[in-house]
Amino acid sequence: DTEVTQTPKHLVMGMTNKKSLKCEQHMGHRAMYWYKQKAKKPPELMFVYSYEKLSINESVPSRFSPECPNSSLLNLHLHALQPEDSALYLCASSQDGTGTPEFFGSGTRLTVV
Amino acid sequence: EDQVTQSPEALRLQEGESSSLNCSYTVSGLRGLFWYRQDPGKGPEFLFTLYSAGEEKEKERLKATLTKKESFLHITAPKPEDSATYLCAVQAGSNYQLIWGAGTKLIIKP
């Protein structure tokens, strides 16, 4: 199984809502990533969990918070988002923590209204 | 400042018409250069890793090459299913984060 599974595929939320994005992989990979991608732009790294240690892109606002319940699961908790946070949110994994994502999920298309 | 530039921004080819995509980089201490393919509404698909100048990798109709300043993704006799955005990314120095190019949108017309 060489899949990274993301749910939901689409999400519409209001600015006062709290929601979570979920990501799962069963390849035994030890690093998982959250990326944000706007239309016609490359992905931007938000967070990395590598060997259960979190690394953060300092430019990511605190309204995004990651959680790694175990080595196969990665969540992204969303709270009080802004319309400019609307984007495709991608999860990825890699066998080790070298920073090179090997497998990406299909993403969650998030719209903040 | 580390930078990755891809050209052209978009490329339209007829089926069977071979061409190349360019990824030029200015970084300190290249550790690896990576090519991905991305279909609309999907996550990127990893294609190749290149580590040193002179290295080449091939997969079906795609061949990636690397020099000290740039990488090329050569597409031989492309088919419509090769249509996608091709992304180049670089890892450099002590920073493990990837530096991404803006991508080349490739359209293959039947």
mmCIF file of C-alpha atoms in Angstrom:
data_model
loop_
_atom_site.group_PDB
_atom_site.id
_atom_site.type_symbol
_atom_site.label_atom_id
_atom_site.label_comp_id
_atom_site.label_asym_id
_atom_site.label_seq_id
_atom_site.Cartn_x
_atom_site.Cartn_y
_atom_site.Cartn_z
ATOM 1 C CA ASP A 1 0.000 0.000 0.000
ATOM 2 C CA THR A 2 1.710 3.165 -1.225
ATOM 3 C CA GLU A 3 -1.068 5.574 -0.375
ATOM 4 C CA VAL A 4 -1.497 8.639 1.722
ATOM 5 C CA THR A 5 -5.191 9.049 2.490
ATOM 6 C CA GLN A 6 -6.680 12.434 3.313
ATOM 7 C CA THR A 7 -10.176 13.217 4.575
ATOM 8 C CA PRO A 8 -12.330 15.049 3.869
ATOM 9 C CA LYS A 9 -11.733 15.775 0.176
ATOM 10 C CA HIS A 10 -13.671 19.034 0.373
ATOM 11 C CA LEU A 11 -14.486 21.263 3.340
ATOM 12 C CA VAL A 12 -16.393 24.517 3.597
ATOM 13 C CA MET A 13 -16.187 26.247 6.960
ATOM 14 C CA GLY A 14 -17.119 29.551 8.492
ATOM 15 C CA MET A 15 -14.594 31.806 10.142
ATOM 16 C CA THR A 16 -15.846 30.881 13.624
ATOM 17 C CA ASN A 17 -15.810 27.118 13.068
ATOM 18 C CA LYS A 18 -13.383 24.515 14.372
ATOM 19 C CA LYS A 19 -12.598 21.645 12.058
ATOM 20 C CA SER A 20 -9.905 19.033 11.554
ATOM 21 C CA LEU A 21 -8.209 17.539 8.529
ATOM 22 C CA LYS A 22 -7.020 13.963 8.744
ATOM 23 C CA CYS A 23 -4.152 12.139 7.061
ATOM 24 C CA GLU A 24 -3.177 8.487 7.269
ATOM 25 C CA GLN A 25 -0.381 6.319 5.833
ATOM 26 C CA HIS A 26 0.434 2.652 6.393
ATOM 27 C CA MET A 27 3.826 2.496 4.701
ATOM 28 C CA GLY A 28 5.771 2.653 7.955
ATOM 29 C CA HIS A 29 7.089 6.077 7.012
ATOM 30 C CA ARG A 30 8.633 8.015 9.870
ATOM 31 C CA ALA A 31 8.065 11.528 8.550
ATOM 32 C CA MET A 32 4.760 13.225 7.681
ATOM 33 C CA TYR A 33 4.183 16.710 6.328
ATOM 34 C CA TRP A 34 1.430 19.287 5.927
ATOM 35 C CA TYR A 35 1.602 21.592 2.919
ATOM 36 C CA LYS A 36 -0.645 24.443 1.783
ATOM 37 C CA GLN A 37 -1.043 25.061 -1.942
ATOM 38 C CA LYS A 38 -2.747 28.034 -3.564
ATOM 39 C CA ALA A 39 -3.844 27.951 -7.195
ATOM 40 C CA LYS A 40 -0.971 27.997 -9.704
ATOM 41 C CA LYS A 41 1.615 28.080 -6.897
ATOM 42 C CA PRO A 42 3.965 25.410 -5.576
ATOM 43 C CA PRO A 43 3.272 23.770 -2.199
ATOM 44 C CA GLU A 44 4.341 25.648 0.959
ATOM 45 C CA LEU A 45 5.556 23.607 3.898
ATOM 46 C CA MET A 46 3.589 24.156 7.099
ATOM 47 C CA PHE A 47 4.637 21.391 9.501
ATOM 48 C CA VAL A 48 6.811 18.313 9.627
ATOM 49 C CA TYR A 49 6.611 15.421 12.081
ATOM 50 C CA SER A 50 9.813 13.446 11.836
ATOM 51 C CA TYR A 51 10.416 10.586 14.241
ATOM 52 C CA GLU A 52 7.653 12.072 16.424
ATOM 53 C CA LYS A 53 9.379 15.447 16.639
ATOM 54 C CA LEU A 54 7.508 18.495 15.330
ATOM 55 C CA SER A 55 9.122 21.148 13.153
ATOM 56 C CA ILE A 56 7.178 24.290 12.354
ATOM 57 C CA ASN A 57 7.379 26.839 9.558
ATOM 58 C CA GLU A 58 7.537 30.017 11.649
ATOM 59 C CA SER A 59 5.308 31.892 9.195
ATOM 60 C CA VAL A 60 2.314 29.608 9.804
ATOM 61 C CA PRO A 61 -0.330 31.335 11.972
ATOM 62 C CA SER A 62 -1.401 29.768 15.266
ATOM 63 C CA ARG A 63 -4.930 29.156 13.954
ATOM 64 C CA PHE A 64 -3.403 26.014 12.407
ATOM 65 C CA SER A 65 -2.265 23.345 14.872
ATOM 66 C CA PRO A 66 -0.945 19.897 13.970
ATOM 67 C CA GLU A 67 -1.364 16.740 15.985
ATOM 68 C CA CYS A 68 0.347 13.391 15.489
ATOM 69 C CA PRO A 69 -1.522 10.733 17.530
ATOM 70 C CA ASN A 70 0.789 7.996 16.235
ATOM 71 C CA SER A 71 3.289 7.396 13.452
ATOM 72 C CA SER A 72 0.547 6.595 10.926
ATOM 73 C CA LEU A 73 -1.804 9.495 11.590
ATOM 74 C CA LEU A 74 -1.466 13.235 11.210
ATOM 75 C CA ASN A 75 -4.222 15.751 11.903
ATOM 76 C CA LEU A 76 -4.439 19.452 11.203
ATOM 77 C CA HIS A 77 -6.766 21.356 13.529
ATOM 78 C CA LEU A 78 -8.290 24.532 12.145
ATOM 79 C CA HIS A 79 -9.752 27.349 14.229
ATOM 80 C CA ALA A 80 -10.888 30.889 13.404
ATOM 81 C CA LEU A 81 -9.597 30.747 9.848
ATOM 82 C CA GLN A 82 -9.649 33.632 7.405
ATOM 83 C CA PRO A 83 -10.860 33.589 3.786
ATOM 84 C CA GLU A 84 -7.232 33.816 2.609
ATOM 85 C CA ASP A 85 -6.658 30.401 4.198
ATOM 86 C CA SER A 86 -8.764 28.851 1.438
ATOM 87 C CA ALA A 87 -6.443 26.489 -0.433
ATOM 88 C CA LEU A 88 -5.591 22.865 -1.156
ATOM 89 C CA TYR A 89 -4.077 21.268 1.958
ATOM 90 C CA LEU A 90 -1.754 18.407 1.166
ATOM 91 C CA CYS A 91 -0.384 15.724 3.434
ATOM 92 C CA ALA A 92 2.755 13.831 2.484
ATOM 93 C CA SER A 93 5.038 11.200 3.933
ATOM 94 C CA SER A 94 8.588 9.976 3.520
ATOM 95 C CA GLN A 95 10.495 6.959 4.723
ATOM 96 C CA ASP A 96 12.933 9.088 6.711
ATOM 97 C CA GLY A 97 13.127 12.649 7.924
ATOM 98 C CA THR A 98 15.320 14.108 5.200
ATOM 99 C CA GLY A 99 12.661 16.648 4.234
ATOM 100 C CA THR A 100 11.840 15.156 0.841
ATOM 101 C CA PRO A 101 8.175 14.129 0.641
ATOM 102 C CA GLU A 102 7.835 10.902 -1.337
ATOM 103 C CA PHE A 103 4.087 10.310 -1.393
ATOM 104 C CA PHE A 104 1.397 12.955 -1.352
ATOM 105 C CA GLY A 105 -2.284 12.535 -0.637
ATOM 106 C CA SER A 106 -4.893 13.973 -2.975
ATOM 107 C CA GLY A 107 -5.485 16.849 -0.621
ATOM 108 C CA THR A 108 -8.383 18.582 1.102
ATOM 109 C CA ARG A 109 -9.886 21.504 -0.810
ATOM 110 C CA LEU A 110 -10.699 24.011 1.950
ATOM 111 C CA THR A 111 -12.974 26.998 1.454
ATOM 112 C CA VAL A 112 -13.376 29.523 4.283
ATOM 113 C CA VAL A 113 -16.502 31.667 4.043
ATOM 114 C CA GLU B 1 19.162 34.058 -1.537
ATOM 115 C CA ASP B 2 18.436 30.493 -2.659
ATOM 116 C CA GLN B 3 16.197 30.447 -5.703
ATOM 117 C CA VAL B 4 14.662 27.970 -8.149
ATOM 118 C CA THR B 5 13.292 29.125 -11.504
ATOM 119 C CA GLN B 6 11.371 26.983 -13.965
ATOM 120 C CA SER B 7 10.832 27.743 -17.642
ATOM 121 C CA PRO B 8 8.764 27.961 -19.644
ATOM 122 C CA GLU B 9 5.727 28.750 -17.520
ATOM 123 C CA ALA B 10 3.564 26.793 -19.976
ATOM 124 C CA LEU B 11 4.352 24.561 -22.940
ATOM 125 C CA ARG B 12 1.966 23.253 -25.577
ATOM 126 C CA LEU B 13 3.145 20.373 -27.749
ATOM 127 C CA GLN B 14 1.628 18.083 -30.307
ATOM 128 C CA GLU B 15 1.541 14.399 -29.445
ATOM 129 C CA GLY B 16 4.926 12.925 -30.364
ATOM 130 C CA GLU B 17 6.742 16.279 -30.331
ATOM 131 C CA SER B 18 9.722 15.950 -27.995
ATOM 132 C CA SER B 19 10.889 18.872 -25.850
ATOM 133 C CA SER B 20 12.561 19.857 -22.577
ATOM 134 C CA LEU B 21 11.577 21.686 -19.413
ATOM 135 C CA ASN B 22 14.173 23.714 -17.544
ATOM 136 C CA CYS B 23 14.818 24.166 -13.825
ATOM 137 C CA SER B 24 17.639 26.570 -12.983
ATOM 138 C CA TYR B 25 18.825 27.053 -9.432
ATOM 139 C CA THR B 26 21.073 29.326 -7.408
ATOM 140 C CA VAL B 27 21.685 27.741 -4.021
ATOM 141 C CA SER B 28 24.528 27.221 -1.617
ATOM 142 C CA GLY B 29 25.435 23.587 -1.233
ATOM 143 C CA LEU B 30 23.035 21.559 -3.354
ATOM 144 C CA ARG B 31 22.001 18.383 -1.559
ATOM 145 C CA GLY B 32 19.409 17.170 -4.030
ATOM 146 C CA LEU B 33 17.120 18.220 -6.880
ATOM 147 C CA PHE B 34 13.674 16.684 -7.189
ATOM 148 C CA TRP B 35 11.093 16.495 -9.969
ATOM 149 C CA TYR B 36 7.378 16.015 -9.339
ATOM 150 C CA ARG B 37 4.361 15.773 -11.586
ATOM 151 C CA GLN B 38 1.035 17.246 -10.453
ATOM 152 C CA ASP B 39 -2.368 16.667 -12.053
ATOM 153 C CA PRO B 40 -5.150 19.221 -11.422
ATOM 154 C CA GLY B 41 -6.735 18.828 -7.971
ATOM 155 C CA LYS B 42 -4.243 16.130 -6.941
ATOM 156 C CA GLY B 43 -1.117 15.998 -4.847
ATOM 157 C CA PRO B 44 2.290 15.964 -6.543
ATOM 158 C CA GLU B 45 3.691 12.626 -7.682
ATOM 159 C CA PHE B 46 7.392 12.090 -7.052
ATOM 160 C CA LEU B 47 9.370 11.400 -10.250
ATOM 161 C CA PHE B 48 13.147 11.731 -9.779
ATOM 162 C CA THR B 49 15.933 12.656 -7.406
ATOM 163 C CA LEU B 50 19.275 13.926 -8.731
ATOM 164 C CA TYR B 51 22.226 14.516 -6.424
ATOM 165 C CA SER B 52 25.252 15.503 -8.493
ATOM 166 C CA ALA B 53 26.160 17.139 -11.790
ATOM 167 C CA GLY B 54 26.209 14.657 -14.642
ATOM 168 C CA GLU B 55 23.613 12.403 -13.086
ATOM 169 C CA GLU B 56 20.697 11.214 -15.250
ATOM 170 C CA LYS B 57 17.501 9.342 -14.408
ATOM 171 C CA GLU B 58 14.891 7.873 -16.772
ATOM 172 C CA LYS B 59 11.311 6.728 -16.440
ATOM 173 C CA GLU B 60 9.242 5.810 -19.489
ATOM 174 C CA ARG B 61 9.204 8.902 -21.749
ATOM 175 C CA LEU B 62 10.903 11.132 -19.162
ATOM 176 C CA LYS B 63 14.595 11.726 -18.614
ATOM 177 C CA ALA B 64 16.017 14.101 -16.017
ATOM 178 C CA THR B 65 19.533 15.508 -16.157
ATOM 179 C CA LEU B 66 21.537 17.736 -13.835
ATOM 180 C CA THR B 67 24.355 20.265 -14.259
ATOM 181 C CA LYS B 68 25.900 22.607 -11.696
ATOM 182 C CA LYS B 69 23.354 25.309 -12.541
ATOM 183 C CA GLU B 70 20.250 23.634 -13.906
ATOM 184 C CA SER B 71 18.249 20.509 -14.544
ATOM 185 C CA PHE B 72 16.339 19.477 -17.608
ATOM 186 C CA LEU B 73 13.331 17.222 -17.857
ATOM 187 C CA HIS B 74 13.347 15.793 -21.368
ATOM 188 C CA ILE B 75 10.075 14.405 -22.684
ATOM 189 C CA THR B 76 10.379 12.075 -25.662
ATOM 190 C CA ALA B 77 7.392 11.455 -27.954
ATOM 191 C CA PRO B 78 4.882 12.676 -25.351
ATOM 192 C CA LYS B 79 1.304 11.456 -25.142
ATOM 193 C CA PRO B 80 -1.780 13.398 -23.984
ATOM 194 C CA GLU B 81 -1.611 11.606 -20.615
ATOM 195 C CA ASP B 82 1.728 13.339 -19.982
ATOM 196 C CA SER B 83 -0.183 16.612 -19.660
ATOM 197 C CA ALA B 84 0.350 17.939 -16.128
ATOM 198 C CA THR B 85 2.247 20.572 -14.178
ATOM 199 C CA TYR B 86 5.863 19.566 -13.588
ATOM 200 C CA LEU B 87 7.437 20.906 -10.402
ATOM 201 C CA CYS B 88 11.120 21.127 -9.587
ATOM 202 C CA ALA B 89 12.398 21.467 -6.007
ATOM 203 C CA VAL B 90 15.839 21.771 -4.454
ATOM 204 C CA GLN B 91 17.261 20.908 -1.046
ATOM 205 C CA ALA B 92 20.337 22.908 -0.096
ATOM 206 C CA GLY B 93 22.734 23.620 2.735
ATOM 207 C CA SER B 94 21.659 22.800 6.252
ATOM 208 C CA ASN B 95 18.017 23.599 5.545
ATOM 209 C CA TYR B 96 16.070 20.408 4.965
ATOM 210 C CA GLN B 97 13.088 22.298 3.572
ATOM 211 C CA LEU B 98 12.560 22.109 -0.175
ATOM 212 C CA ILE B 99 12.799 25.258 -2.300
ATOM 213 C CA TRP B 100 10.182 24.923 -5.018
ATOM 214 C CA GLY B 101 10.011 26.323 -8.512
ATOM 215 C CA ALA B 102 6.696 27.713 -9.766
ATOM 216 C CA GLY B 103 6.190 24.794 -12.161
ATOM 217 C CA THR B 104 5.748 24.281 -15.896
ATOM 218 C CA LYS B 105 2.288 23.463 -17.168
ATOM 219 C CA LEU B 106 2.649 20.966 -20.013
ATOM 220 C CA ILE B 107 -0.205 20.400 -22.451
ATOM 221 C CA ILE B 108 0.040 17.633 -25.042
ATOM 222 C CA LYS B 109 -2.513 17.895 -27.828
ATOM 223 C CA PRO B 110 -3.599 14.724 -29.636
#
